[in-house]
JSON list of C-alpha atoms and ligand atoms in Angstrom, two decimals:
[
{"chain": "E", "resi": 1, "resn": "MET", "atom": "CA", "xyz": [-4.57, 1.88, -12.85]},
{"chain": "E", "resi": 2, "resn": "ASP", "atom": "CA", "xyz": [-3.70, -1.88, -11.91]},
{"chain": "E", "resi": 3, "resn": "CYS", "atom": "CA", "xyz": [-3.06, -3.74, -8.78]},
{"chain": "E", "resi": 4, "resn": "ARG", "atom": "CA", "xyz": [0.97, -3.48, -9.24]},
{"chain": "E", "resi": 5, "resn": "THR", "atom": "CA", "xyz": [0.38, 0.06, -9.85]},
{"chain": "E", "resi": 6, "resn": "VAL", "atom": "CA", "xyz": [-1.45, 0.81, -6.66]},
{"chain": "E", "resi": 7, "resn": "ILE", "atom": "CA", "xyz": [1.20, -1.06, -4.62]},
{"chain": "E", "resi": 8, "resn": "ARG", "atom": "CA", "xyz": [3.88, 0.63, -6.23]},
{"chain": "E", "resi": 9, "resn": "GLU", "atom": "CA", "xyz": [2.50, 3.99, -5.21]},
{"chain": "E", "resi": 10, "resn": "LEU", "atom": "CA", "xyz": [1.22, 2.45, -1.68]},
{"chain": "E", "resi": 11, "resn": "SER", "atom": "CA", "xyz": [3.66, 4.34, 0.49]},
{"chain": "E", "resi": 12, "resn": "GLU", "atom": "CA", "xyz": [3.32, 7.71, -1.13]},
{"chain": "E", "resi": 13, "resn": "TYR", "atom": "CA", "xyz": [-0.42, 7.45, -1.03]},
{"chain": "E", "resi": 14, "resn": "LEU", "atom": "CA", "xyz": [-0.77, 6.63, 2.72]},
{"chain": "E", "resi": 15, "resn": "ASP", "atom": "CA", "xyz": [2.24, 9.42, 3.45]},
{"chain": "E", "resi": 16, "resn": "GLY", "atom": "CA", "xyz": [-0.04, 11.60, 1.70]},
{"chain": "E", "resi": 17, "resn": "GLU", "atom": "CA", "xyz": [2.66, 12.64, -0.90]},
{"chain": "E", "resi": 18, "resn": "LEU", "atom": "CA", "xyz": [0.98, 11.42, -4.28]},
{"chain": "E", "resi": 19, "resn": "ASP", "atom": "CA", "xyz": [0.10, 14.35, -6.73]},
{"chain": "E", "resi": 20, "resn": "ARG", "atom": "CA", "xyz": [-3.60, 14.67, -7.26]},
{"chain": "E", "resi": 21, "resn": "THR", "atom": "CA", "xyz": [-4.22, 13.02, -10.65]},
{"chain": "E", "resi": 22, "resn": "LEU", "atom": "CA", "xyz": [-2.39, 9.77, -9.09]},
{"chain": "E", "resi": 23, "resn": "LEU", "atom": "CA", "xyz": [-4.26, 9.72, -6.23]},
{"chain": "E", "resi": 24, "resn": "ALA", "atom": "CA", "xyz": [-7.61, 10.05, -7.81]},
{"chain": "E", "resi": 25, "resn": "GLU", "atom": "CA", "xyz": [-6.54, 7.18, -9.94]},
{"chain": "E", "resi": 26, "resn": "VAL", "atom": "CA", "xyz": [-5.57, 4.97, -6.91]},
{"chain": "E", "resi": 27, "resn": "GLU", "atom": "CA", "xyz": [-8.99, 5.83, -5.39]},
{"chain": "E", "resi": 28, "resn": "ARG", "atom": "CA", "xyz": [-10.97, 5.27, -8.45]},
{"chain": "E", "resi": 29, "resn": "HIS", "atom": "CA", "xyz": [-9.17, 1.47, -8.37]},
{"chain": "E", "resi": 30, "resn": "LEU", "atom": "CA", "xyz": [-9.52, 1.36, -4.44]},
{"chain": "E", "resi": 31, "resn": "ALA", "atom": "CA", "xyz": [-13.22, 1.86, -5.31]},
{"chain": "E", "resi": 32, "resn": "HIS", "atom": "CA", "xyz": [-13.90, -1.24, -7.27]},
{"chain": "E", "resi": 33, "resn": "CYS", "atom": "CA", "xyz": [-10.72, -3.46, -5.93]},
{"chain": "E", "resi": 34, "resn": "GLN", "atom": "CA", "xyz": [-11.50, -5.01, -2.75]},
{"chain": "E", "resi": 35, "resn": "ASP", "atom": "CA", "xyz": [-8.03, -6.69, -3.03]},
{"chain": "E", "resi": 36, "resn": "CYS", "atom": "CA", "xyz": [-6.30, -3.35, -2.81]},
{"chain": "E", "resi": 37, "resn": "ARG", "atom": "CA", "xyz": [-8.53, -2.41, -0.53]},
{"chain": "E", "resi": 38, "resn": "VAL", "atom": "CA", "xyz": [-7.43, -4.91, 1.93]},
{"chain": "E", "resi": 39, "resn": "VAL", "atom": "CA", "xyz": [-3.66, -4.29, 1.13]},
{"chain": "E", "resi": 40, "resn": "VAL", "atom": "CA", "xyz": [-4.34, -0.58, 1.89]},
{"chain": "E", "resi": 41, "resn": "ASN", "atom": "CA", "xyz": [-5.74, -1.06, 5.16]},
{"chain": "E", "resi": 42, "resn": "THR", "atom": "CA", "xyz": [-3.77, -3.87, 6.68]},
{"chain": "E", "resi": 43, "resn": "THR", "atom": "CA", "xyz": [-0.60, -1.72, 5.62]},
{"chain": "E", "resi": 44, "resn": "LYS", "atom": "CA", "xyz": [-2.16, 1.47, 7.15]},
{"chain": "E", "resi": 45, "resn": "LYS", "atom": "CA", "xyz": [-2.63, -0.60, 10.63]},
{"chain": "E", "resi": 46, "resn": "THR", "atom": "CA", "xyz": [0.65, -1.61, 10.18]},
{"chain": "E", "resi": 47, "resn": "ILE", "atom": "CA", "xyz": [1.87, 2.05, 9.51]},
{"chain": "E", "resi": 48, "resn": "GLU", "atom": "CA", "xyz": [-0.02, 3.16, 12.42]},
{"chain": "E", "resi": 49, "resn": "PHE", "atom": "CA", "xyz": [1.32, 0.23, 14.68]},
{"chain": "E", "resi": 50, "resn": "TYR", "atom": "CA", "xyz": [4.90, 1.34, 13.73]},
{"chain": "E", "resi": 51, "resn": "CYS", "atom": "CA", "xyz": [4.02, 5.30, 13.98]},
{"chain": "E", "resi": 52, "resn": "ASN", "atom": "CA", "xyz": [2.83, 4.43, 17.79]},
{"chain": "E", "resi": 53, "resn": "SER", "atom": "CA", "xyz": [5.89, 2.18, 18.55]},
{"chain": "E", "resi": 54, "resn": "ALA", "atom": "CA", "xyz": [8.96, 4.16, 17.28]},
{"chain": "E", "resi": 55, "resn": "PRO", "atom": "CA", "xyz": [9.57, 7.72, 15.52]},
{"chain": "E", "resi": 56, "resn": "LEU", "atom": "CA", "xyz": [9.01, 7.87, 11.74]},
{"chain": "E", "resi": 57, "resn": "PRO", "atom": "CA", "xyz": [10.37, 7.02, 9.02]},
{"chain": "E", "resi": 58, "resn": "LEU", "atom": "CA", "xyz": [9.42, 3.27, 8.92]},
{"chain": "E", "resi": 59, "resn": "PRO", "atom": "CA", "xyz": [12.38, 1.37, 9.39]},
{"chain": "E", "resi": 60, "resn": "GLU", "atom": "CA", "xyz": [13.92, -0.05, 5.79]},
{"chain": "E", "resi": 61, "resn": "GLU", "atom": "CA", "xyz": [13.76, -3.43, 6.98]},
{"chain": "E", "resi": 62, "resn": "VAL", "atom": "CA", "xyz": [10.23, -3.29, 7.72]},
{"chain": "E", "resi": 63, "resn": "ARG", "atom": "CA", "xyz": [9.45, -1.49, 4.72]},
{"chain": "E", "resi": 64, "resn": "GLN", "atom": "CA", "xyz": [11.04, -4.44, 2.52]},
{"chain": "E", "resi": 65, "resn": "ARG", "atom": "CA", "xyz": [9.42, -6.94, 4.60]},
{"chain": "E", "resi": 66, "resn": "LEU", "atom": "CA", "xyz": [5.89, -5.38, 3.62]},
{"chain": "E", "resi": 67, "resn": "HIS", "atom": "CA", "xyz": [6.88, -5.32, 0.18]},
{"chain": "E", "resi": 68, "resn": "ALA", "atom": "CA", "xyz": [7.42, -9.13, -0.11]},
{"chain": "E", "resi": 69, "resn": "ALA", "atom": "CA", "xyz": [4.25, -9.63, 1.50]},
{"chain": "E", "resi": 70, "resn": "LEU", "atom": "CA", "xyz": [2.33, -7.42, -0.88]},
{"chain": "E", "resi": 71, "resn": "ARG", "atom": "CA", "xyz": [4.04, -8.73, -3.60]},
{"chain": "E", "resi": 72, "resn": "THR", "atom": "CA", "xyz": [3.31, -12.45, -2.54]},
{"chain": "E", "resi": 73, "resn": "ARG", "atom": "CA", "xyz": [-0.42, -11.13, -2.11]},
{"chain": "E", "resi": 74, "resn": "LEU", "atom": "CA", "xyz": [-0.45, -10.17, -5.76]},
{"chain": "E", "resi": 75, "resn": "GLN", "atom": "CA", "xyz": [0.93, -13.32, -7.14]},
{"chain": "E", "resi": 76, "resn": "ARG", "atom": "CA", "xyz": [-1.65, -15.28, -5.66]},
{"chain": "E", "resi": 77, "resn": "PRO", "atom": "CA", "xyz": [-3.70, -16.61, -8.36]},
{"chain": "E", "resi": 78, "resn": "THR", "atom": "CA", "xyz": [-7.30, -15.00, -8.17]},
{"chain": "E", "resi": 79, "resn": "SER", "atom": "CA", "xyz": [-10.32, -17.35, -8.49]},
{"chain": "V", "resi": 1, "resn": "LIG", "atom": "ZN1", "xyz": [-6.50, -3.75, -7.08]}
]
């Protein structure tokens, strides 16, 4: 599994809706990919923030902005 796949599955992962096989793959990736761990932690905090201030589900606009931000992050060249 690569970073893009992790990001694609991120919302299901954070919602606890991934099936067991995918969940294991995401967690295996996170174990060795610090970039994705940062993304996961940031996203989790963002979602918690919105959950505390507004009822679920995450507003579509927020979700799209979040995904755009994640894509930008992934496209940045790594050194
Ligand atoms: Zn990654």
